[in-house]
PDB file of C-alpha atoms in Angstrom:
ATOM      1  CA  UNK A   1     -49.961  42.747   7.211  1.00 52.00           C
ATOM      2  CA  UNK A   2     -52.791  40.949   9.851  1.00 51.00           C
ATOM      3  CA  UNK A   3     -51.905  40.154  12.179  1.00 52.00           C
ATOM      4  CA  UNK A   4     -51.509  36.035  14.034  1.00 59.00           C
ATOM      5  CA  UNK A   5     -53.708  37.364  16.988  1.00 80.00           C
ATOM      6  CA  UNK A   6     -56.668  38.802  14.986  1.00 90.00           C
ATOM      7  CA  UNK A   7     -59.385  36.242  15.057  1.00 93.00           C
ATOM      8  CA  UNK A   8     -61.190  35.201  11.573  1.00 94.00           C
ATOM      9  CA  UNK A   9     -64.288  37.417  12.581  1.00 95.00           C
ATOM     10  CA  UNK A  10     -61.844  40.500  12.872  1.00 95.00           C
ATOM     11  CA  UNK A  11     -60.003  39.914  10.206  1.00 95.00           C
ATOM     12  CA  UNK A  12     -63.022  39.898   8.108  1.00 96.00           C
ATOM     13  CA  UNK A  13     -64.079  43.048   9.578  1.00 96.00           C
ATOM     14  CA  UNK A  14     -60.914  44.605   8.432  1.00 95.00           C
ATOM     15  CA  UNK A  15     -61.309  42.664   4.874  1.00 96.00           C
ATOM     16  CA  UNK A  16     -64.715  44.590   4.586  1.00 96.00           C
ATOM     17  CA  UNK A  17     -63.224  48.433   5.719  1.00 96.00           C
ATOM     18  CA  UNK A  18     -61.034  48.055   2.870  1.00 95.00           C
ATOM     19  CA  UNK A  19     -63.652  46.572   0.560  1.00 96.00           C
ATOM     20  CA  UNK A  20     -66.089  49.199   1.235  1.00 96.00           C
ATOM     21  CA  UNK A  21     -62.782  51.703   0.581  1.00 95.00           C
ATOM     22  CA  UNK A  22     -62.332  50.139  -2.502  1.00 94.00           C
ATOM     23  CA  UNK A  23     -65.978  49.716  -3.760  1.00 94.00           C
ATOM     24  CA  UNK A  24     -66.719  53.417  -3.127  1.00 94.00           C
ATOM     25  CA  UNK A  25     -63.190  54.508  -5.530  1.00 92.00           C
ATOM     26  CA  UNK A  26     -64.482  52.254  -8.020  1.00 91.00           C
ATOM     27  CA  UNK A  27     -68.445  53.914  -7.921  1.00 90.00           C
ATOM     28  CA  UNK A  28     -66.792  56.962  -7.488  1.00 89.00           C
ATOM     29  CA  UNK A  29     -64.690  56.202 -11.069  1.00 87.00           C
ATOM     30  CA  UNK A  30     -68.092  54.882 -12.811  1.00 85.00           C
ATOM     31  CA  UNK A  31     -69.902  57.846 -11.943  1.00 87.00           C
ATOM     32  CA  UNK A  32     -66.987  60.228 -13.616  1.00 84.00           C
ATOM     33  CA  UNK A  33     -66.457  58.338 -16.272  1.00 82.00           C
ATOM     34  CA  UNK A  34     -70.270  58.166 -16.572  1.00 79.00           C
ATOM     35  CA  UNK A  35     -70.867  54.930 -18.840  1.00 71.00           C
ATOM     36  CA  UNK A  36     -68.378  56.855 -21.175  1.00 76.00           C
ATOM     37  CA  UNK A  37     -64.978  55.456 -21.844  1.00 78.00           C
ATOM     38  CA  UNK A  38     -63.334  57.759 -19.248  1.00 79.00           C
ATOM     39  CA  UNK A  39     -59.438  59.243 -19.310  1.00 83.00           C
ATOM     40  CA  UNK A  40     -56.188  57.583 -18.928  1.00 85.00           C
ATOM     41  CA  UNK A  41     -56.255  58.544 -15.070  1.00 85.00           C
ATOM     42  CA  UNK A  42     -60.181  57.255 -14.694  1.00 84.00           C
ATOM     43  CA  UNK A  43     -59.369  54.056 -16.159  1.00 84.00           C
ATOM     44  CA  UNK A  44     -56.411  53.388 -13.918  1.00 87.00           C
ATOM     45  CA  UNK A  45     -58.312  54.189 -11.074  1.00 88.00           C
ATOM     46  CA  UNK A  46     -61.072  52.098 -11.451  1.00 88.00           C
ATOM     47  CA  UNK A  47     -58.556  49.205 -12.557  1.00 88.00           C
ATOM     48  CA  UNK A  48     -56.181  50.011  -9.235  1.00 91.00           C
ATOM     49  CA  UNK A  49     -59.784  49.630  -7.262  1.00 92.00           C
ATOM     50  CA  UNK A  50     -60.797  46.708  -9.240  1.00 91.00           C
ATOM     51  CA  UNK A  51     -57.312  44.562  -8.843  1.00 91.00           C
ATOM     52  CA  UNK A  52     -57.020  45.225  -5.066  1.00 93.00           C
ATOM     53  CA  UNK A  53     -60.643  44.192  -4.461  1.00 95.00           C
ATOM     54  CA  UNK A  54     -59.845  41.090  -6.427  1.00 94.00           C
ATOM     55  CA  UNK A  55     -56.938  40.911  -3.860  1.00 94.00           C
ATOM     56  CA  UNK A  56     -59.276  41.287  -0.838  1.00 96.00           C
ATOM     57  CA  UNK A  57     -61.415  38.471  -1.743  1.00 96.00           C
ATOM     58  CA  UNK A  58     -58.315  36.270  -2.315  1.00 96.00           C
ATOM     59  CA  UNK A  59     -56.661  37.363   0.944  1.00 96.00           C
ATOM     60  CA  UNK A  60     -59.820  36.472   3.043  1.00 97.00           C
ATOM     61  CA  UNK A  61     -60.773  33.529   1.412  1.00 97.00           C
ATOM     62  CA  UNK A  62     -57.214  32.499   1.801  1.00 95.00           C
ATOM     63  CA  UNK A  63     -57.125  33.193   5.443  1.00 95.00           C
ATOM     64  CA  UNK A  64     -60.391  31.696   6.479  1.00 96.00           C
ATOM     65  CA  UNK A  65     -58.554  28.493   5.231  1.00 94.00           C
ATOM     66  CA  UNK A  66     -55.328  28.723   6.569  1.00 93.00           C
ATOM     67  CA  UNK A  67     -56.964  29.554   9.947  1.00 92.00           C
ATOM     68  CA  UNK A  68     -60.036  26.647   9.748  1.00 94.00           C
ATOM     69  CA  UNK A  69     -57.467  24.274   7.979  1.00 92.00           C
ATOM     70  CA  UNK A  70     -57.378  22.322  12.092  1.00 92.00           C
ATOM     71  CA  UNK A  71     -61.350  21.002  11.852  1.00 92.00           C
ATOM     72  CA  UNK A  72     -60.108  18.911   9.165  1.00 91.00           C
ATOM     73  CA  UNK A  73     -57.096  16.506   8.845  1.00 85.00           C
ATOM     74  CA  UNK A  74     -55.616  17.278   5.327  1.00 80.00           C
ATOM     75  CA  UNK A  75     -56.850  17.826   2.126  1.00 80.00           C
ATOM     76  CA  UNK A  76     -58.803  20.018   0.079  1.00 90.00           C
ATOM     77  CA  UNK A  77     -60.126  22.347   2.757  1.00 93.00           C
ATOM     78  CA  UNK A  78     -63.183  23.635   0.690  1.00 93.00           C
ATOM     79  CA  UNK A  79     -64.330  20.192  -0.877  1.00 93.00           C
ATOM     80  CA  UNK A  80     -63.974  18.980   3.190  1.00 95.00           C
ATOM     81  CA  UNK A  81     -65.915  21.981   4.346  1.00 97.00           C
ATOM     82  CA  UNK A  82     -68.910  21.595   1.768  1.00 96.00           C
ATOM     83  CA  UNK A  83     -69.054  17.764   2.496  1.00 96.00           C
ATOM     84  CA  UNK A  84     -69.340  18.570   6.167  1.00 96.00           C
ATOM     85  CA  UNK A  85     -72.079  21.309   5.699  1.00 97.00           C
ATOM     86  CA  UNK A  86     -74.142  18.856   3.278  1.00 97.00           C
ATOM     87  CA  UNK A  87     -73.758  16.492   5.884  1.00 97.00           C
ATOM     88  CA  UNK A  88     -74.764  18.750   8.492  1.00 97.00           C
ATOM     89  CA  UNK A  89     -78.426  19.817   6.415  1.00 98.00           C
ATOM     90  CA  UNK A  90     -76.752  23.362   5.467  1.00 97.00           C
ATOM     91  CA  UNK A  91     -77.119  22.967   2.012  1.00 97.00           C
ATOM     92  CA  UNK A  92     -77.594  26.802   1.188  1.00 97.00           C
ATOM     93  CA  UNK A  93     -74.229  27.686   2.506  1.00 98.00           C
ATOM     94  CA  UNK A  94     -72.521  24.993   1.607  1.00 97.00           C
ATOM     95  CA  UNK A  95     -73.422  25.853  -2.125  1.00 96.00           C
ATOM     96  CA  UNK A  96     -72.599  29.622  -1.146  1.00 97.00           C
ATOM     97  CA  UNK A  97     -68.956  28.097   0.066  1.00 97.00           C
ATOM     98  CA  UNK A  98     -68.755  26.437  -3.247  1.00 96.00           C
ATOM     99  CA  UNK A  99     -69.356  29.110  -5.536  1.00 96.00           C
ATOM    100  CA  UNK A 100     -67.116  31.609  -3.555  1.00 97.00           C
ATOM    101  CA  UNK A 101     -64.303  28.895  -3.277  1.00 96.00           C
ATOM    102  CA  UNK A 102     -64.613  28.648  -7.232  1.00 96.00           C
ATOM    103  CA  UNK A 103     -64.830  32.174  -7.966  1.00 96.00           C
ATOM    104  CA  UNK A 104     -61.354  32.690  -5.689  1.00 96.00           C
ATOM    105  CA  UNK A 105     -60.147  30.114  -7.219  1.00 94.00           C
ATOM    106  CA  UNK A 106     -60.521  31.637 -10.746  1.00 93.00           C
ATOM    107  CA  UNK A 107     -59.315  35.415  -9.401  1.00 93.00           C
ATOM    108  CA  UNK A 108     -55.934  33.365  -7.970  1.00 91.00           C
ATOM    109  CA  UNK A 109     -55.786  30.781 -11.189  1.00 89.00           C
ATOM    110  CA  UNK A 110     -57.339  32.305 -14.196  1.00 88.00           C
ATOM    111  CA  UNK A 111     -59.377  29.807 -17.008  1.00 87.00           C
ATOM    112  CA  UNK A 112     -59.263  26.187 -15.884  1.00 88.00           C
ATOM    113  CA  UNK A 113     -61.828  23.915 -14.358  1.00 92.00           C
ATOM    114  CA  UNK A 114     -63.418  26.026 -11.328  1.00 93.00           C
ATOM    115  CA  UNK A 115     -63.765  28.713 -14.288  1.00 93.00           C
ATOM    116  CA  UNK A 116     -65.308  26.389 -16.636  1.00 91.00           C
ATOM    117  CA  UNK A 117     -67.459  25.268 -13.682  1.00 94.00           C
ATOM    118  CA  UNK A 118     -68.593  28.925 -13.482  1.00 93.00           C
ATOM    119  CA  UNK A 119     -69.460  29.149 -16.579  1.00 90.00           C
ATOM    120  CA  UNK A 120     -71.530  25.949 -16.943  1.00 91.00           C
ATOM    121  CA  UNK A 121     -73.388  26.285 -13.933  1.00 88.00           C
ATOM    122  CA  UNK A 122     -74.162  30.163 -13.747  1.00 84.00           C
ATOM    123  CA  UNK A 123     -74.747  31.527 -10.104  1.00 88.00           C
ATOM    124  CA  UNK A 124     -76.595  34.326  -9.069  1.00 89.00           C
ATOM    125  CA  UNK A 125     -73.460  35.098  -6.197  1.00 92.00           C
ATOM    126  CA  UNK A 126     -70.953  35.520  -9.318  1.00 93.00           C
ATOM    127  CA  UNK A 127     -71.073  36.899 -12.226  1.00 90.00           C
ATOM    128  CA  UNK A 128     -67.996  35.075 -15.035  1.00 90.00           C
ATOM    129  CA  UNK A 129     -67.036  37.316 -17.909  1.00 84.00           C
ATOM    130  CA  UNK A 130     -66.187  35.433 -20.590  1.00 80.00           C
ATOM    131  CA  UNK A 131     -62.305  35.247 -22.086  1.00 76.00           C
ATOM    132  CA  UNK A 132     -61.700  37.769 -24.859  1.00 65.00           C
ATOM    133  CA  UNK A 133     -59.078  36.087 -27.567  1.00 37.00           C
ATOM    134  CA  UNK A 134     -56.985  39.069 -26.008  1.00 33.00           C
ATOM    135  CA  UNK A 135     -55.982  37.521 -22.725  1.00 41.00           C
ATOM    136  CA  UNK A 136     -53.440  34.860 -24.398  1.00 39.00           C
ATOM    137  CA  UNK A 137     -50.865  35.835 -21.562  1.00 42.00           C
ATOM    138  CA  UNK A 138     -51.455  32.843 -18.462  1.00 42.00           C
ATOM    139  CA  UNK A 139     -50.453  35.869 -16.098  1.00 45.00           C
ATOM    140  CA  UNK A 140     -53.144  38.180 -17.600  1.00 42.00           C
ATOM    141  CA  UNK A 141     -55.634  35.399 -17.318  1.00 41.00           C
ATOM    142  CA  UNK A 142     -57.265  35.860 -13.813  1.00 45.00           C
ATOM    143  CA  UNK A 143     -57.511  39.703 -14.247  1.00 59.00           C
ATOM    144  CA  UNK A 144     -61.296  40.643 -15.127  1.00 78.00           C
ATOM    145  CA  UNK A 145     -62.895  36.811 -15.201  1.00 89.00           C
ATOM    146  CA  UNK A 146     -64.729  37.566 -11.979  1.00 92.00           C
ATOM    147  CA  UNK A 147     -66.782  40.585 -11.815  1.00 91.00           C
ATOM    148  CA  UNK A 148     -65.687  41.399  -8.122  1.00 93.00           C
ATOM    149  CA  UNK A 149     -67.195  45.051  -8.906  1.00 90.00           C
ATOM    150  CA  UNK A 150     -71.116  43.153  -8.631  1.00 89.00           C
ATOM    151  CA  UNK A 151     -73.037  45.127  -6.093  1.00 89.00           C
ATOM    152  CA  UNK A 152     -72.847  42.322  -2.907  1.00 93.00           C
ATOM    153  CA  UNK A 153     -70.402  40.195  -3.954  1.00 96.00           C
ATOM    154  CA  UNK A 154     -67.885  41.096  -1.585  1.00 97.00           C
ATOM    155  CA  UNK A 155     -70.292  41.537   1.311  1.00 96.00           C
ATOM    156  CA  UNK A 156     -71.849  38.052   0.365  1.00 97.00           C
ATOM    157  CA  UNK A 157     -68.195  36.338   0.256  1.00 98.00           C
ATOM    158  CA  UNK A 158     -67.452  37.564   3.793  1.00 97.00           C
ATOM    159  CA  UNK A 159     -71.220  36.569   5.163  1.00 97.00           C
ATOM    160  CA  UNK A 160     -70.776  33.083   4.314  1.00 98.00           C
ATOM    161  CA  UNK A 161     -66.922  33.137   5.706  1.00 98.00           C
ATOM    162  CA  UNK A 162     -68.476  34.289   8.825  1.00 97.00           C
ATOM    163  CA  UNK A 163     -71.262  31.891   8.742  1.00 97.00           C
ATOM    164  CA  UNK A 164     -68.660  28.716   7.692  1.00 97.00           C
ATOM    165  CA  UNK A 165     -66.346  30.050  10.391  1.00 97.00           C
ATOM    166  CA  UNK A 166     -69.235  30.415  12.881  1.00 96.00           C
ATOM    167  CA  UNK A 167     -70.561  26.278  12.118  1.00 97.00           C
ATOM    168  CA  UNK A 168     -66.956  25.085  12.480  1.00 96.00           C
ATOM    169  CA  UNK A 169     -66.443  26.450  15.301  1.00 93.00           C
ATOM    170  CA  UNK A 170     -69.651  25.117  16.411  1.00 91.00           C
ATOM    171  CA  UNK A 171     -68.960  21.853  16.222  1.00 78.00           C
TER     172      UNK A 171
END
């Protein structure tokens, strides 16, 4: 549990320690199972690693808005923040805020519009797998549609929280 008191900078920093915990289980799983479907155990690992790095990046992102929610006066936080960076000239991360706000939104929601999105307007900061005819189940849906496991996308999610938290503080 974080703590009220933690600031969004440390909070991140704790976000990342468990990332990089998690990223090196899942290399360490890849490497075993060496491109090779791997055993029962391997398998589980690396989809134990996966799900609670999916979990990470939902649980920042999530937190960076609860706590940055006050610079606006209600409404949809992300939409509000990307107007005011656009505004502001930042147009890089504002479109970095966008694409991380979608792909959240798709690890939290499953298929549905920030997923099509995704998939219409490919990113280089996230990488969309596309829906097997398997996942019929809404509750399997958000598992695996987000390839959290892309080399940077978890340090590039928490760069541009720091930066967005940094230019709202700012102003």
């Amino acid at each position: 549990m974080m703590e009220a008191t933690q600031s969004v900078p440390e909070l991140v920093a704790a976000a990342q320690a468990n990332a990089k915990m998690q990223e090196g289980r899942i290399a360490e799983a890849q490497v075993l199972m060496g491109g090779q479907n791997g055993s029962d155990a391997q398998v589980e690992d690396l989809s134990i690693a996966t799900v609670a790095l999916e979990l990470a990046a939902v649980d920042i992102f999530s937190v960076f808005e609860a706590r940055m929610q006050h610079h606006f006066k209600r409404g949809p936080f992300s939409r509000k923040l990307k107007s005011l960076l656009l505004q502001a000239g930042k147009t890089d991360l504002a479109d970095r805020v966008h694409q991380y706000y979608l792909a959240v939104n798709v690890l939290k929601h499953g298929t549905g519009a920030s997923y099509r999105e995704l998939l219409n307007a490919p990113s280089p900061l996230v990488a969309v797998k596309p829906v097997g005819e398997a996942v019929a189940d809404e509750a399997d849906a958000p598992a695996n549609l987000i390839d959290v496991t892309l080399p940077g996308f978890f340090d590039g999610l928490t760069k541009t929280i720091l930066e967005a938290h940094h230019f709202l503080e700012k102003k």
